[in-house]
mmCIF file of C-alpha atoms in Angstrom:
data_model
loop_
_atom_site.group_PDB
_atom_site.id
_atom_site.type_symbol
_atom_site.label_atom_id
_atom_site.label_comp_id
_atom_site.label_asym_id
_atom_site.label_seq_id
_atom_site.Cartn_x
_atom_site.Cartn_y
_atom_site.Cartn_z
ATOM 1 C CA MET B 142 10.700 10.053 38.350
ATOM 2 C CA ALA B 143 12.027 6.557 37.916
ATOM 3 C CA LYS B 144 15.684 6.162 37.115
ATOM 4 C CA THR B 145 17.026 3.066 35.395
ATOM 5 C CA TRP B 146 20.749 2.535 35.494
ATOM 6 C CA ILE B 147 22.333 0.528 32.702
ATOM 7 C CA ILE B 148 25.955 -0.521 33.009
ATOM 8 C CA ALA B 149 27.312 0.215 29.590
ATOM 9 C CA GLY B 150 31.090 -0.140 29.397
ATOM 10 C CA LEU B 151 33.543 -2.989 29.888
ATOM 11 C CA LEU B 152 36.522 -0.885 28.915
ATOM 12 C CA LEU B 153 39.479 0.358 30.919
ATOM 13 C CA ALA B 154 38.845 2.070 34.258
ATOM 14 C CA PHE B 155 38.426 5.826 34.224
ATOM 15 C CA ALA B 156 41.414 7.883 35.287
ATOM 16 C CA VAL B 157 39.924 10.475 37.637
ATOM 17 C CA ALA B 158 41.220 14.016 37.383
ATOM 18 C CA PRO B 159 42.345 15.859 40.509
ATOM 19 C CA GLY B 160 39.413 16.880 42.704
ATOM 20 C CA GLN B 161 37.002 14.431 41.063
ATOM 21 C CA ALA B 162 35.074 11.760 42.939
ATOM 22 C CA ALA B 163 35.761 8.143 42.020
ATOM 23 C CA ASP B 164 32.720 6.545 43.697
ATOM 24 C CA ARG B 165 30.792 6.228 40.417
ATOM 25 C CA LEU B 166 31.412 6.146 36.675
ATOM 26 C CA PHE B 167 31.014 8.982 34.206
ATOM 27 C CA THR B 168 27.229 8.957 33.674
ATOM 28 C CA ILE B 169 25.206 10.059 30.649
ATOM 29 C CA GLY B 170 21.472 10.789 30.793
ATOM 30 C CA SER B 171 19.351 9.791 27.797
ATOM 31 C CA TRP B 172 15.732 9.089 26.803
ATOM 32 C CA GLY B 173 16.004 5.296 26.563
ATOM 33 C CA GLY B 174 14.834 2.780 23.974
ATOM 34 C CA ASP B 175 16.054 2.685 20.376
ATOM 35 C CA TYR B 176 17.242 6.277 20.635
ATOM 36 C CA THR B 177 19.686 5.459 23.435
ATOM 37 C CA GLU B 178 20.879 2.335 21.653
ATOM 38 C CA ALA B 179 21.671 4.455 18.582
ATOM 39 C CA GLN B 180 23.503 6.959 20.812
ATOM 40 C CA ARG B 181 25.467 4.164 22.423
ATOM 41 C CA LYS B 182 26.693 2.870 19.077
ATOM 42 C CA ALA B 183 27.372 6.206 17.386
ATOM 43 C CA LEU B 184 28.374 8.460 20.288
ATOM 44 C CA PHE B 185 28.994 6.824 23.658
ATOM 45 C CA ASP B 186 31.102 3.798 22.768
ATOM 46 C CA PRO B 187 33.458 5.679 20.399
ATOM 47 C CA PHE B 188 34.002 8.374 23.044
ATOM 48 C CA ALA B 189 34.653 5.809 25.772
ATOM 49 C CA GLU B 190 37.073 3.889 23.586
ATOM 50 C CA LYS B 191 38.990 7.013 22.598
ATOM 51 C CA HIS B 192 39.345 8.199 26.205
ATOM 52 C CA GLY B 193 39.780 4.797 27.811
ATOM 53 C CA ILE B 194 36.841 5.012 30.192
ATOM 54 C CA LYS B 195 33.903 3.103 31.559
ATOM 55 C CA TYR B 196 30.532 4.854 31.580
ATOM 56 C CA ASP B 197 26.959 4.391 32.752
ATOM 57 C CA VAL B 198 23.728 5.469 31.059
ATOM 58 C CA ALA B 199 20.814 6.794 33.118
ATOM 59 C CA THR B 200 17.291 6.911 31.697
ATOM 60 C CA TYR B 201 16.009 10.475 32.038
ATOM 61 C CA SER B 202 12.270 11.118 31.674
ATOM 62 C CA GLY B 203 12.207 14.915 31.404
ATOM 63 C CA GLY B 204 11.658 17.805 33.804
ATOM 64 C CA THR B 205 13.975 19.377 36.352
ATOM 65 C CA ALA B 206 13.018 17.609 39.592
ATOM 66 C CA GLU B 207 16.014 15.293 39.573
ATOM 67 C CA PHE B 208 18.417 18.154 38.864
ATOM 68 C CA LYS B 209 16.936 20.159 41.736
ATOM 69 C CA ALA B 210 17.508 17.239 44.086
ATOM 70 C CA MET B 211 21.116 16.955 42.916
ATOM 71 C CA LYS B 212 21.664 20.672 43.438
ATOM 72 C CA GLN B 213 20.200 20.518 46.963
ATOM 73 C CA THR B 214 22.471 17.655 47.988
ATOM 74 C CA GLY B 215 25.485 19.068 46.162
ATOM 75 C CA GLN B 216 26.040 15.683 44.522
ATOM 76 C CA ALA B 217 25.442 15.325 40.800
ATOM 77 C CA LEU B 218 24.499 11.780 39.796
ATOM 78 C CA TRP B 219 24.814 12.532 36.079
ATOM 79 C CA ASP B 220 27.505 14.335 34.077
ATOM 80 C CA ALA B 221 25.952 14.988 30.652
ATOM 81 C CA VAL B 222 22.252 14.871 29.830
ATOM 82 C CA THR B 223 20.001 15.781 26.886
ATOM 83 C CA VAL B 224 17.087 17.991 27.936
ATOM 84 C CA GLU B 225 14.201 19.693 26.154
ATOM 85 C CA THR B 226 14.273 23.449 25.607
ATOM 86 C CA PRO B 227 11.857 24.512 28.400
ATOM 87 C CA ASP B 228 13.838 22.440 30.912
ATOM 88 C CA LEU B 229 17.087 23.880 29.574
ATOM 89 C CA VAL B 230 15.874 27.435 30.122
ATOM 90 C CA ALA B 231 14.337 26.768 33.535
ATOM 91 C CA GLY B 232 17.322 24.736 34.755
ATOM 92 C CA CYS B 233 19.817 27.332 33.576
ATOM 93 C CA ASP B 234 17.901 30.112 35.345
ATOM 94 C CA ASP B 235 17.825 28.053 38.561
ATOM 95 C CA GLY B 236 21.543 27.244 38.477
ATOM 96 C CA LEU B 237 20.960 23.523 37.929
ATOM 97 C CA PHE B 238 23.364 23.350 34.980
ATOM 98 C CA GLU B 239 26.904 24.548 34.384
ATOM 99 C CA ARG B 240 27.302 27.807 32.470
ATOM 100 C CA LEU B 241 29.236 26.573 29.458
ATOM 101 C CA ASP B 242 32.666 27.893 28.565
ATOM 102 C CA TRP B 243 32.279 27.873 24.803
ATOM 103 C CA ALA B 244 36.004 28.299 24.241
ATOM 104 C CA ARG B 245 36.417 24.792 25.665
ATOM 105 C CA LEU B 246 33.879 23.514 23.135
ATOM 106 C CA GLY B 247 35.486 25.126 20.111
ATOM 107 C CA GLY B 248 33.219 28.175 19.873
ATOM 108 C CA LYS B 249 29.524 28.743 19.261
ATOM 109 C CA ASP B 250 29.952 29.024 15.508
ATOM 110 C CA ARG B 251 30.516 25.250 15.312
ATOM 111 C CA LEU B 252 26.744 24.917 15.675
ATOM 112 C CA VAL B 253 23.794 26.175 13.625
ATOM 113 C CA PRO B 254 22.103 29.395 14.806
ATOM 114 C CA GLY B 255 20.057 28.859 17.955
ATOM 115 C CA ALA B 256 21.911 25.706 19.021
ATOM 116 C CA ALA B 257 24.481 27.319 21.326
ATOM 117 C CA SER B 258 23.163 28.802 24.562
ATOM 118 C CA GLU B 259 24.411 29.762 27.996
ATOM 119 C CA CYS B 260 23.935 26.287 29.481
ATOM 120 C CA GLY B 261 23.183 24.071 26.495
ATOM 121 C CA ALA B 262 24.812 22.676 23.375
ATOM 122 C CA GLY B 263 22.282 21.594 20.760
ATOM 123 C CA ALA B 264 22.117 17.818 20.453
ATOM 124 C CA LEU B 265 19.904 16.987 17.500
ATOM 125 C CA VAL B 266 16.867 18.604 15.891
ATOM 126 C CA LEU B 267 13.409 17.043 15.661
ATOM 127 C CA GLY B 268 11.357 18.378 12.774
ATOM 128 C CA LEU B 269 7.575 18.419 13.158
ATOM 129 C CA VAL B 270 6.577 18.366 9.503
ATOM 130 C CA LEU B 271 3.427 18.224 7.452
ATOM 131 C CA GLY B 272 3.189 14.574 6.435
ATOM 132 C CA TYR B 273 0.733 13.450 3.773
ATOM 133 C CA ARG B 274 -0.432 10.400 1.854
ATOM 134 C CA ALA B 275 1.422 10.514 -1.460
ATOM 135 C CA GLY B 276 0.612 9.025 -4.840
ATOM 136 C CA GLY B 277 -2.387 10.951 -6.042
ATOM 137 C CA GLY B 278 -3.351 14.383 -7.309
ATOM 138 C CA ALA B 279 -2.117 17.672 -5.958
ATOM 139 C CA GLN B 280 0.278 17.702 -3.021
ATOM 140 C CA PRO B 281 0.125 20.124 -0.077
ATOM 141 C CA LYS B 282 2.853 22.733 0.212
ATOM 142 C CA SER B 283 2.134 24.597 3.463
ATOM 143 C CA TRP B 284 0.034 24.750 6.622
ATOM 144 C CA ALA B 285 -2.454 26.810 4.609
ATOM 145 C CA ASP B 286 -3.029 23.707 2.486
ATOM 146 C CA PHE B 287 -3.360 21.647 5.671
ATOM 147 C CA TRP B 288 -6.304 23.882 6.567
ATOM 148 C CA ASP B 289 -7.834 23.716 3.071
ATOM 149 C CA VAL B 290 -10.361 20.881 3.425
ATOM 150 C CA GLU B 291 -12.020 21.702 0.093
ATOM 151 C CA ALA B 292 -8.885 21.229 -2.001
ATOM 152 C CA PHE B 293 -7.629 18.391 0.223
ATOM 153 C CA PRO B 294 -10.657 16.662 1.785
ATOM 154 C CA GLY B 295 -10.199 14.303 4.711
ATOM 155 C CA LYS B 296 -9.206 14.192 8.355
ATOM 156 C CA ARG B 297 -6.013 15.769 9.730
ATOM 157 C CA GLY B 298 -3.809 14.550 12.567
ATOM 158 C CA MET B 299 -2.548 17.162 15.030
ATOM 159 C CA ARG B 300 -0.624 17.145 18.279
ATOM 160 C CA LYS B 301 -2.921 17.302 21.302
ATOM 161 C CA SER B 302 -1.117 20.279 22.786
ATOM 162 C CA PRO B 303 -1.039 24.033 22.285
ATOM 163 C CA ARG B 304 2.690 23.760 21.667
ATOM 164 C CA SER B 305 3.435 23.561 17.923
ATOM 165 C CA THR B 306 -0.314 23.474 17.196
ATOM 166 C CA LEU B 307 -0.831 27.206 17.763
ATOM 167 C CA GLU B 308 2.269 28.022 15.755
ATOM 168 C CA ALA B 309 0.970 25.978 12.802
ATOM 169 C CA ALA B 310 -2.384 27.747 13.033
ATOM 170 C CA LEU B 311 -0.764 31.167 12.774
ATOM 171 C CA MET B 312 1.368 30.119 9.803
ATOM 172 C CA ALA B 313 -1.791 28.762 8.147
ATOM 173 C CA ASP B 314 -3.314 32.204 8.736
ATOM 174 C CA GLY B 315 -0.480 33.915 6.881
ATOM 175 C CA VAL B 316 2.012 34.734 9.638
ATOM 176 C CA SER B 317 5.597 34.186 8.472
ATOM 177 C CA PRO B 318 7.720 31.848 10.620
ATOM 178 C CA ASP B 319 9.972 34.688 11.793
ATOM 179 C CA LYS B 320 6.947 36.608 13.157
ATOM 180 C CA VAL B 321 5.040 33.747 14.815
ATOM 181 C CA TYR B 322 6.249 34.253 18.392
ATOM 182 C CA GLU B 323 5.955 38.022 18.109
ATOM 183 C CA VAL B 324 2.277 37.566 17.221
ATOM 184 C CA LEU B 325 1.669 34.736 19.695
ATOM 185 C CA SER B 326 3.092 36.847 22.528
ATOM 186 C CA THR B 327 0.056 39.148 22.375
ATOM 187 C CA PRO B 328 -3.499 38.401 23.579
ATOM 188 C CA GLU B 329 -4.745 39.237 20.095
ATOM 189 C CA GLY B 330 -2.294 36.778 18.569
ATOM 190 C CA VAL B 331 -3.421 33.966 20.872
ATOM 191 C CA ASP B 332 -7.056 34.711 20.001
ATOM 192 C CA ARG B 333 -6.141 34.655 16.311
ATOM 193 C CA ALA B 334 -4.464 31.247 16.634
ATOM 194 C CA PHE B 335 -7.425 29.707 18.456
ATOM 195 C CA HIS B 336 -9.853 31.216 15.951
ATOM 196 C CA LYS B 337 -7.902 29.649 13.083
ATOM 197 C CA LEU B 338 -7.687 26.345 14.914
ATOM 198 C CA ALA B 339 -11.471 26.384 15.410
ATOM 199 C CA GLU B 340 -11.933 26.450 11.618
ATOM 200 C CA LEU B 341 -10.266 23.042 11.335
ATOM 201 C CA LYS B 342 -11.479 21.493 14.598
ATOM 202 C CA PRO B 343 -14.219 19.274 13.057
ATOM 203 C CA ASN B 344 -11.593 17.667 10.794
ATOM 204 C CA ILE B 345 -8.887 17.032 13.408
ATOM 205 C CA LEU B 346 -7.937 13.735 15.049
ATOM 206 C CA TRP B 347 -5.730 14.572 18.024
ATOM 207 C CA TRP B 348 -2.664 12.394 18.603
ATOM 208 C CA GLU B 349 -0.843 12.145 21.923
ATOM 209 C CA ALA B 350 1.822 9.546 21.107
ATOM 210 C CA THR B 351 4.065 10.538 18.201
ATOM 211 C CA ALA B 352 3.737 7.033 16.721
ATOM 212 C CA GLN B 353 0.044 7.733 16.069
ATOM 213 C CA SER B 354 0.863 10.692 13.843
ATOM 214 C CA ALA B 355 2.352 8.572 11.054
ATOM 215 C CA GLU B 356 0.405 5.391 11.830
ATOM 216 C CA TRP B 357 -2.872 7.166 11.056
ATOM 217 C CA LEU B 358 -1.403 8.382 7.781
ATOM 218 C CA ALA B 359 -0.245 4.914 6.816
ATOM 219 C CA THR B 360 -3.651 3.368 7.596
ATOM 220 C CA GLY B 361 -5.603 6.150 5.872
ATOM 221 C CA GLU B 362 -7.386 7.446 8.958
ATOM 222 C CA VAL B 363 -6.022 10.893 8.073
ATOM 223 C CA VAL B 364 -4.821 12.363 4.773
ATOM 224 C CA MET B 365 -2.349 14.753 6.411
ATOM 225 C CA SER B 366 -0.719 14.904 9.800
ATOM 226 C CA MET B 367 1.659 17.017 11.821
ATOM 227 C CA SER B 368 4.331 14.424 12.543
ATOM 228 C CA PRO B 369 7.997 14.028 13.487
ATOM 229 C CA SER B 370 9.974 13.405 10.300
ATOM 230 C CA THR B 371 11.503 10.312 11.943
ATOM 231 C CA ARG B 372 8.048 8.743 12.227
ATOM 232 C CA ILE B 373 7.358 9.378 8.533
ATOM 233 C CA TRP B 374 10.728 7.839 7.667
ATOM 234 C CA SER B 375 9.983 4.763 9.782
ATOM 235 C CA ARG B 376 6.657 4.173 8.038
ATOM 236 C CA VAL B 377 8.218 4.622 4.593
ATOM 237 C CA GLN B 378 10.779 1.946 5.508
ATOM 238 C CA ASN B 379 7.826 -0.355 6.147
ATOM 239 C CA GLY B 380 6.283 0.291 2.733
ATOM 240 C CA ALA B 381 3.950 3.242 3.313
ATOM 241 C CA ASN B 382 3.708 5.807 0.505
ATOM 242 C CA LEU B 383 4.031 9.035 2.476
ATOM 243 C CA GLY B 384 5.424 12.461 1.654
ATOM 244 C CA ILE B 385 6.893 15.325 3.689
ATOM 245 C CA VAL B 386 6.428 19.084 3.387
ATOM 246 C CA TRP B 387 9.480 20.766 4.927
ATOM 247 C CA ASN B 388 8.208 24.271 4.256
ATOM 248 C CA GLU B 389 7.163 25.860 7.595
ATOM 249 C CA ALA B 390 8.259 22.827 9.602
ATOM 250 C CA ILE B 391 8.515 23.387 13.355
ATOM 251 C CA TYR B 392 11.875 22.468 14.865
ATOM 252 C CA LEU B 393 12.363 21.325 18.442
ATOM 253 C CA MET B 394 15.898 20.981 19.709
ATOM 254 C CA ASP B 395 17.182 18.943 22.617
ATOM 255 C CA SER B 396 20.399 20.211 24.176
ATOM 256 C CA TRP B 397 23.262 18.648 26.068
ATOM 257 C CA VAL B 398 23.805 20.077 29.534
ATOM 258 C CA ILE B 399 26.280 19.428 32.333
ATOM 259 C CA PRO B 400 24.533 19.185 35.715
ATOM 260 C CA ALA B 401 25.928 21.516 38.378
ATOM 261 C CA ASN B 402 28.605 19.984 40.618
ATOM 262 C CA SER B 403 29.540 17.215 38.180
ATOM 263 C CA PRO B 404 32.693 15.521 39.518
ATOM 264 C CA TYR B 405 33.715 14.756 35.921
ATOM 265 C CA LEU B 406 33.638 18.287 34.548
ATOM 266 C CA ASP B 407 36.654 17.932 32.253
ATOM 267 C CA THR B 408 35.330 14.678 30.832
ATOM 268 C CA ALA B 409 31.893 16.226 30.368
ATOM 269 C CA TYR B 410 33.374 19.064 28.327
ATOM 270 C CA ALA B 411 35.302 16.584 26.175
ATOM 271 C CA PHE B 412 32.117 14.580 25.732
ATOM 272 C CA LEU B 413 30.039 17.608 24.692
ATOM 273 C CA LYS B 414 32.705 18.633 22.212
ATOM 274 C CA TRP B 415 32.601 15.139 20.691
ATOM 275 C CA VAL B 416 28.805 14.765 20.456
ATOM 276 C CA THR B 417 28.493 18.183 18.796
ATOM 277 C CA SER B 418 31.089 17.381 16.125
ATOM 278 C CA PRO B 419 29.962 16.824 12.514
ATOM 279 C CA GLU B 420 31.445 13.313 12.465
ATOM 280 C CA ALA B 421 29.662 12.155 15.613
ATOM 281 C CA GLN B 422 26.326 13.664 14.659
ATOM 282 C CA ALA B 423 26.452 12.207 11.150
ATOM 283 C CA ALA B 424 27.203 8.768 12.617
ATOM 284 C CA MET B 425 24.153 9.126 14.878
ATOM 285 C CA ILE B 426 21.871 10.396 12.121
ATOM 286 C CA ASN B 427 22.900 7.587 9.771
ATOM 287 C CA ILE B 428 21.360 5.250 12.356
ATOM 288 C CA TYR B 429 18.511 7.447 13.612
ATOM 289 C CA PRO B 430 17.646 10.251 11.147
ATOM 290 C CA LEU B 431 17.101 13.352 13.241
ATOM 291 C CA GLY B 432 18.624 16.674 12.180
ATOM 292 C CA PRO B 433 22.156 17.841 13.023
ATOM 293 C CA THR B 434 23.147 20.937 14.947
ATOM 294 C CA ALA B 435 26.818 20.732 13.948
ATOM 295 C CA VAL B 436 27.722 22.847 10.931
ATOM 296 C CA GLY B 437 28.751 20.568 8.083
ATOM 297 C CA ALA B 438 27.231 17.376 9.487
ATOM 298 C CA ASP B 439 24.513 17.336 6.831
ATOM 299 C CA LYS B 440 27.186 16.774 4.166
ATOM 300 C CA LEU B 441 28.196 13.480 5.826
ATOM 301 C CA ILE B 442 24.710 11.951 5.949
ATOM 302 C CA ARG B 443 23.739 9.042 3.701
ATOM 303 C CA ASP B 444 21.979 10.137 0.515
ATOM 304 C CA ASP B 445 18.973 7.883 1.099
ATOM 305 C CA LEU B 446 18.304 9.580 4.442
ATOM 306 C CA LYS B 447 18.600 13.181 3.298
ATOM 307 C CA PRO B 448 14.915 13.543 2.284
ATOM 308 C CA TYR B 449 14.003 12.855 5.930
ATOM 309 C CA VAL B 450 16.654 14.892 7.740
ATOM 310 C CA THR B 451 16.537 18.496 8.916
ATOM 311 C CA ASP B 452 19.493 20.191 7.242
ATOM 312 C CA GLU B 453 20.721 23.781 7.453
ATOM 313 C CA ALA B 454 18.669 24.903 4.433
ATOM 314 C CA ARG B 455 15.456 23.433 5.867
ATOM 315 C CA LEU B 456 16.019 25.122 9.198
ATOM 316 C CA LYS B 457 15.930 28.466 7.391
ATOM 317 C CA GLN B 458 12.517 27.635 5.870
ATOM 318 C CA GLY B 459 10.877 26.764 9.158
ATOM 319 C CA LEU B 460 10.245 27.822 12.714
ATOM 320 C CA ILE B 461 12.602 27.006 15.586
ATOM 321 C CA ASP B 462 10.669 26.371 18.797
ATOM 322 C CA SER B 463 11.139 29.372 21.106
ATOM 323 C CA GLU B 464 13.563 28.920 23.999
ATOM 324 C CA THR B 465 11.591 31.207 26.268
ATOM 325 C CA PHE B 466 8.004 31.459 25.023
ATOM 326 C CA TRP B 467 6.815 28.075 26.257
ATOM 327 C CA VAL B 468 8.560 28.418 29.603
ATOM 328 C CA ASP B 469 6.564 31.598 30.197
ATOM 329 C CA HIS B 470 3.243 30.556 28.656
ATOM 330 C CA LEU B 471 2.835 26.763 28.614
ATOM 331 C CA GLU B 472 0.756 26.516 31.788
ATOM 332 C CA GLU B 473 -1.747 29.214 30.855
ATOM 333 C CA LEU B 474 -2.061 28.052 27.245
ATOM 334 C CA ASN B 475 -2.463 24.435 28.306
ATOM 335 C CA LYS B 476 -5.449 25.463 30.434
ATOM 336 C CA ARG B 477 -7.001 27.436 27.607
ATOM 337 C CA PHE B 478 -6.320 24.683 25.054
ATOM 338 C CA ASN B 479 -7.870 21.957 27.218
ATOM 339 C CA ALA B 480 -10.911 24.109 27.920
ATOM 340 C CA TRP B 481 -11.245 24.849 24.200
ATOM 341 C CA LEU B 482 -11.011 21.133 23.356
ATOM 342 C CA SER B 483 -13.812 20.260 25.772
ATOM 343 C CA ARG B 484 -16.295 22.674 24.190
#
C-alpha cells in the first residue's frame, strides 16, 4: 500500500529516551484528508507542543501488510496508528502490536465499555445510523420501519457489504441488538438475515462510498439510508433537511495501537493517554463530530453538535460492531453476499 509522509512539526527536536533510535521522528499513522487535518489541530499539535517534539504523519490505508513487514524487519516505521477492529484483532493475534499496559494509560475504566482491549485503545466511534428525509408525515423509528415500504414508500440506501447490512436485517426482523451476533453466528441466523434482506432487495440502492449514503438522501434518490452520522451532519450543514434515528444504530470503533518494536514506546504511551482523554476527544469532535470513547467527553461537546454525535446513552441503544465476528466470517459472508447480489 502506498505511504505518504507529511512533515508536520517545526517545533523543538525530540529528546530521545535511552535505547530509542533517533534516525526518524515520532510518527503517527492516520487516514488522511480532512480527518487527519482535524486530528492535527485537535490532537497532534497540542501533544507535540506540550512535550516539545517534532512529529511526522503517515497516511495509512488499512490492513496489516505494512505492520507485518515492520515486524519481519524488526524496525517499526510508525509509533501510534488508528486501525479498524478486524485489523486490531488480527494484528494483536499475530504479535504486530504492543500488548498495552493499561496502568500506564490510567486504567480501562477511562473508556466506554468495549473501547479498551489487549492491544487497542478506542479512538473515536463512527455511528452507522438510519438517516431519513425529514419534514413530512410520520418519521421512522427503527430498522423495522426501514423495511416497511408500505408505511414509508421509496428507495432505501444500504452499504454494499454484508458487514452492518446483515446486522440491520436481523434487527429489522426483531432480534435485539444484544443478541444479533449470537444469532448471526449460526447457519440458521445467517439464512434468516439473508431472507429478511431479500424482502427489501427490490427497493435498495447499494452505496459503496460513504458520501453516497447522505448525498442520495439530500437529492431525493432515496427516502432513507444507512449512513455515517458524520455524513448526515455534513449535508445538514449544507442546507439539507435530514433526520437521524439513533435507535439500533451500528457502531464501528477505530482503535489506537502501538506497532511492535516502536523505538518511541514511552512517547507512544503518553500519546495514547492524551488522545483518549475527554479534553482531547472533545476538541477533536468539536471539529469533526464522531463519537467519543473517553468517559465524560460527551459533556464537553458543543450543544449544536450533540444531535449528531454518538454519546454514552446512544451506545447503549445500539449495536457495537463485533471485535471477532467479522475477522472469523468476513471472507465467507462476502462470497455469499456477492453471489446473492448477482442473482
